[in-house]
Tab-separated table of C-alpha atoms and ligand atoms in Angstrom:
chain	number	residue	atom	x	y	z
B	1	MET	CA	-0.128	-0.150	-0.048
B	2	LYS	CA	1.413	3.399	-1.221
B	3	LEU	CA	1.430	6.491	1.297
B	4	PHE	CA	0.332	9.888	0.313
B	5	ILE	CA	0.470	13.020	2.804
B	6	ASP	CA	-2.753	14.709	3.273
B	7	THR	CA	-1.781	18.509	4.001
B	8	ALA	CA	-1.638	21.496	1.573
B	9	ASN	CA	1.469	23.212	3.733
B	10	LEU	CA	4.391	23.289	1.821
B	11	ASP	CA	6.762	23.114	4.524
B	12	GLU	CA	5.276	19.648	5.646
B	13	ILE	CA	5.178	18.358	2.147
B	14	GLY	CA	8.640	19.116	1.488
B	15	ALA	CA	9.887	17.604	4.859
B	16	ALA	CA	7.978	14.449	3.876
B	17	ALA	CA	8.966	14.357	0.327
B	18	LYS	CA	12.659	14.379	1.686
B	19	LEU	CA	11.994	10.879	3.629
B	20	GLY	CA	11.199	9.522	0.102
B	21	VAL	CA	8.043	7.697	1.423
B	22	ILE	CA	5.553	9.870	0.020
B	23	HIS	CA	4.164	9.152	-3.454
B	24	GLY	CA	1.088	11.764	-3.757
B	25	VAL	CA	-0.703	14.621	-1.806
B	26	THR	CA	-4.213	15.140	-1.029
B	27	THR	CA	-5.650	18.394	-0.185
B	28	ASN	CA	-9.029	19.507	0.645
B	29	PRO	CA	-10.823	22.894	0.934
B	30	THR	CA	-10.255	22.954	4.763
B	31	LEU	CA	-6.537	22.312	4.281
B	32	ILE	CA	-6.284	24.776	1.475
B	33	SER	CA	-7.959	27.421	3.517
B	34	ARG	CA	-4.994	27.170	6.232
B	35	GLU	CA	-2.708	28.225	3.745
B	36	ARG	CA	-1.672	31.723	2.387
B	37	GLY	CA	-1.926	32.321	-1.204
B	38	ASP	CA	-3.830	31.703	-4.450
B	39	PHE	CA	-5.165	28.050	-4.617
B	40	ALA	CA	-3.901	27.312	-8.205
B	41	ALA	CA	-0.527	28.666	-7.021
B	42	ILE	CA	-0.389	26.431	-4.078
B	43	ILE	CA	-1.251	23.334	-6.150
B	44	ARG	CA	1.289	24.279	-8.774
B	45	GLU	CA	3.903	24.534	-6.026
B	46	ILE	CA	3.029	21.190	-4.560
B	47	THR	CA	3.317	19.446	-7.838
B	48	SER	CA	6.840	20.816	-7.905
B	49	LEU	CA	7.816	19.059	-4.542
B	50	VAL	CA	6.330	15.688	-5.051
B	51	ASP	CA	6.285	13.456	-8.312
B	52	GLY	CA	2.867	12.029	-8.113
B	53	PRO	CA	-0.853	12.633	-8.050
B	54	VAL	CA	-1.723	16.016	-6.203
B	55	PHE	CA	-5.497	15.840	-5.371
B	56	ALA	CA	-7.184	19.090	-5.689
B	57	GLU	CA	-10.870	19.521	-4.816
B	58	VAL	CA	-13.526	21.447	-6.877
B	59	LEU	CA	-15.903	23.828	-4.789
B	60	ALA	CA	-19.037	24.049	-7.122
B	61	GLU	CA	-22.134	21.961	-6.222
B	62	ASP	CA	-23.608	21.757	-9.610
B	63	ALA	CA	-22.195	19.240	-12.260
B	64	ASP	CA	-21.259	22.171	-14.780
B	65	GLY	CA	-19.455	24.224	-12.214
B	66	MET	CA	-17.492	20.954	-11.120
B	67	VAL	CA	-16.644	20.205	-14.586
B	68	ARG	CA	-15.527	23.830	-15.361
B	69	GLU	CA	-13.327	23.934	-12.069
B	70	GLY	CA	-12.088	20.322	-12.743
B	71	LEU	CA	-10.923	21.148	-16.213
B	72	GLU	CA	-9.155	24.371	-14.610
B	73	LEU	CA	-7.614	22.313	-11.895
B	74	ALA	CA	-6.415	19.744	-14.392
B	75	ALA	CA	-4.787	22.345	-16.529
B	76	ILE	CA	-2.583	23.304	-13.629
B	77	HIS	CA	-0.367	20.404	-14.038
B	78	GLU	CA	-0.688	16.797	-15.645
B	79	ASN	CA	-0.086	15.202	-12.123
B	80	VAL	CA	-3.360	17.022	-10.765
B	81	CYS	CA	-6.320	14.694	-9.966
B	82	VAL	CA	-9.574	16.295	-9.418
B	83	LYS	CA	-11.299	15.565	-6.394
B	84	ILE	CA	-15.192	15.525	-6.643
B	85	PRO	CA	-17.524	14.867	-3.796
B	86	MET	CA	-19.990	11.854	-3.758
B	87	THR	CA	-23.084	13.443	-4.826
B	88	PRO	CA	-25.371	12.959	-7.739
B	89	ALA	CA	-23.872	16.121	-9.352
B	90	GLY	CA	-20.485	14.631	-8.568
B	91	LEU	CA	-21.083	11.437	-10.402
B	92	GLU	CA	-22.240	13.397	-13.397
B	93	ALA	CA	-18.960	15.553	-13.263
B	94	ILE	CA	-16.814	12.458	-12.740
B	95	SER	CA	-18.384	10.671	-15.832
B	96	ARG	CA	-18.015	13.836	-17.897
B	97	LEU	CA	-14.479	14.605	-16.836
B	98	SER	CA	-13.182	11.286	-16.955
B	99	LYS	CA	-14.554	10.788	-20.703
B	100	GLU	CA	-12.130	14.056	-21.416
B	101	GLY	CA	-9.323	12.044	-19.996
B	102	VAL	CA	-9.311	13.795	-16.747
B	103	LYS	CA	-8.407	11.936	-13.409
B	104	THR	CA	-10.784	12.309	-10.935
B	105	ALA	CA	-10.944	11.056	-7.202
B	106	CYS	CA	-14.504	10.580	-5.600
B	107	THR	CA	-14.159	12.002	-2.222
B	108	LEU	CA	-16.686	11.884	0.911
B	109	VAL	CA	-17.134	8.089	0.272
B	110	PHE	CA	-18.526	6.099	3.285
B	111	SER	CA	-20.053	2.975	1.832
B	112	ALA	CA	-19.550	0.286	-0.764
B	113	ALA	CA	-22.722	1.193	-2.339
B	114	GLN	CA	-21.170	4.745	-3.068
B	115	ALA	CA	-17.795	3.229	-4.061
B	116	LEU	CA	-19.624	1.188	-6.741
B	117	LEU	CA	-21.319	4.301	-8.122
B	118	ALA	CA	-17.940	6.314	-8.325
B	119	ALA	CA	-16.138	3.332	-10.053
B	120	ASN	CA	-18.981	3.069	-12.706
B	121	ALA	CA	-18.753	6.842	-13.404
B	122	GLY	CA	-14.942	6.400	-13.959
B	123	ALA	CA	-13.407	7.822	-10.802
B	124	ARG	CA	-9.695	6.883	-10.882
B	125	TYR	CA	-9.630	6.954	-7.121
B	126	VAL	CA	-12.235	6.369	-4.366
B	127	ALA	CA	-11.894	7.988	-0.753
B	128	PRO	CA	-13.370	6.144	1.958
B	129	PHE	CA	-13.132	8.694	5.112
B	130	VAL	CA	-12.101	6.151	7.810
B	131	GLY	CA	-11.809	8.294	10.848
B	132	ARG	CA	-14.937	10.483	10.404
B	133	ALA	CA	-16.972	7.271	10.100
B	134	ASP	CA	-15.360	6.205	13.395
B	135	ASP	CA	-16.521	9.584	14.852
B	136	ILE	CA	-19.999	8.861	14.665
B	137	GLY	CA	-19.625	5.319	16.000
B	138	TRP	CA	-19.409	3.442	12.517
B	139	ASP	CA	-16.337	1.041	11.672
B	140	GLY	CA	-14.612	3.081	9.254
B	141	ILE	CA	-12.025	0.175	8.350
B	142	GLU	CA	-14.835	-2.317	7.977
B	143	ALA	CA	-16.396	0.102	5.593
B	144	LEU	CA	-12.960	0.366	3.619
B	145	SER	CA	-12.650	-3.369	3.633
B	146	ALA	CA	-16.056	-3.784	1.852
B	147	ILE	CA	-15.264	-1.017	-0.569
B	148	ALA	CA	-11.988	-2.620	-1.311
B	149	ASP	CA	-13.617	-5.934	-1.751
B	150	VAL	CA	-16.258	-4.697	-4.351
B	151	LEU	CA	-13.738	-2.980	-6.474
B	152	SER	CA	-11.541	-6.153	-6.544
B	153	ASP	CA	-13.012	-7.790	-9.261
B	154	GLY	CA	-11.073	-5.980	-12.070
B	155	ASP	CA	-14.066	-4.548	-13.815
B	156	PHE	CA	-12.429	-0.879	-13.033
B	157	ASP	CA	-9.096	0.666	-12.991
B	158	THR	CA	-10.364	2.478	-9.541
B	159	GLU	CA	-7.599	2.624	-6.577
B	160	VAL	CA	-9.062	2.739	-2.900
B	161	ILE	CA	-7.384	5.551	-0.947
B	162	ALA	CA	-7.785	5.366	2.602
B	163	ALA	CA	-8.630	8.958	3.893
B	164	SER	CA	-9.344	10.763	7.371
B	165	VAL	CA	-6.642	8.742	8.678
B	166	ARG	CA	-5.961	9.280	12.584
B	167	SER	CA	-3.421	7.020	13.603
B	168	PRO	CA	-0.765	4.691	12.665
B	169	LEU	CA	-3.037	1.523	13.535
B	170	HIS	CA	-5.578	3.005	10.821
B	171	VAL	CA	-2.658	3.036	8.433
B	172	VAL	CA	-1.847	-0.509	9.014
B	173	GLU	CA	-5.629	-1.655	9.329
B	174	ALA	CA	-6.219	0.126	6.066
B	175	ALA	CA	-3.202	-1.919	4.112
B	176	ARG	CA	-4.760	-5.324	5.665
B	177	ALA	CA	-7.991	-4.051	4.524
B	178	GLY	CA	-6.972	-3.782	1.029
B	179	ALA	CA	-6.570	-0.244	0.516
B	180	ASP	CA	-4.306	0.716	-2.335
B	181	ILE	CA	-3.053	3.936	-0.819
B	182	ALA	CA	-3.434	5.678	2.414
B	183	THR	CA	-3.223	9.353	2.752
B	184	VAL	CA	-1.682	10.258	6.222
B	185	PRO	CA	-1.328	13.597	7.893
B	186	PRO	CA	1.980	14.811	8.873
B	187	LYS	CA	1.531	14.318	12.621
B	188	VAL	CA	0.740	10.454	11.849
B	189	LEU	CA	3.570	10.013	9.567
B	190	ALA	CA	5.683	10.965	12.452
B	191	GLN	CA	3.912	8.765	14.817
B	192	MET	CA	4.542	5.763	12.181
B	193	ALA	CA	8.381	6.326	12.281
B	194	SER	CA	8.364	6.395	16.079
B	195	HIS	CA	8.856	3.517	18.658
B	196	PRO	CA	10.123	3.713	22.200
B	197	LEU	CA	12.085	0.486	21.755
B	198	THR	CA	13.974	2.082	18.701
B	199	ASP	CA	14.826	5.137	20.724
B	200	ALA	CA	15.880	2.912	23.930
B	201	GLY	CA	18.040	0.674	21.289
B	202	LEU	CA	19.747	3.607	19.653
B	203	GLU	CA	20.565	4.928	23.049
B	204	ARG	CA	22.056	1.708	24.289
B	205	PHE	CA	24.305	1.338	21.232
B	206	ARG	CA	25.739	4.623	21.504
B	207	ARG	CA	26.581	4.370	25.129
B	208	ASP	CA	27.886	0.914	24.830
B	209	TRP	CA	30.281	2.498	21.962
B	210	ALA	CA	31.444	5.059	23.990
B	211	LEU	CA	32.598	2.540	26.533
B	212	LYS	CA	34.473	0.634	23.886
B	213	LYS	CA	38.079	-0.917	24.465
B	214	ASP	CA	40.878	0.666	22.528
Y	301	E4P	C1	-8.385	13.306	2.225
Y	301	E4P	O1	-8.420	13.224	0.913
Y	301	E4P	C2	-9.451	14.134	3.014
Y	301	E4P	O2	-9.886	15.183	2.748
Y	301	E4P	C3	-8.882	14.006	4.322
Y	301	E4P	O3	-8.056	12.688	4.781
Y	301	E4P	C4	-10.080	14.249	5.261
Y	301	E4P	O4	-9.261	14.171	6.928
Y	301	E4P	P1	-10.191	14.501	8.211
Y	301	E4P	O5	-11.270	13.575	8.403
Y	301	E4P	O6	-8.994	14.283	9.078
Y	301	E4P	O7	-10.476	15.905	7.956
């Protein structure tokens, strides 16, 4: 399972890119709203930091508006993937954009039924929100597992990207549930790298090395 980073902050993306473990970037209107500057300029800058898909979300609520915004976003860079919410208008926009060769990601997906609709419309990615499902007492990983299962028959070239990831455990469970990608906030990426026994082991190696006989 590949890892993407879930932020629009250029410093966080640059730092994660240096580690060599990030294969793409997801943004959403909330994440973009926290950054200064023009939306298109931020997305363009992100494409220069990571050589992989960069997800940029439309704001329109009607299909014509989504298609118009989607074409503008896709024109920023060939790696831009247009994120479109899971609504009837969104399905129409996904269908129209995919027929024009624009890569789309269907976002705010919570059920296998929604994922099947998105795949049939031509979405390149579907993004189940694991954490937000957990927040209201549903099992986000169980929904992700059902989505990966119903899309596994090879009928569609649609990848499952686990979103709304809140912990390293979510990442591991997403991989075991069959996600193709997990998009991970910088904080969770740091938590994934950390283990108390790694720290203790390193400290012991250093201490023992300092006592080395000549
Ligand atoms: C990514 O594509 C999603 O927009 C993001 O993972 C949502 O995460 P949140 O539920 O933590 O806001």
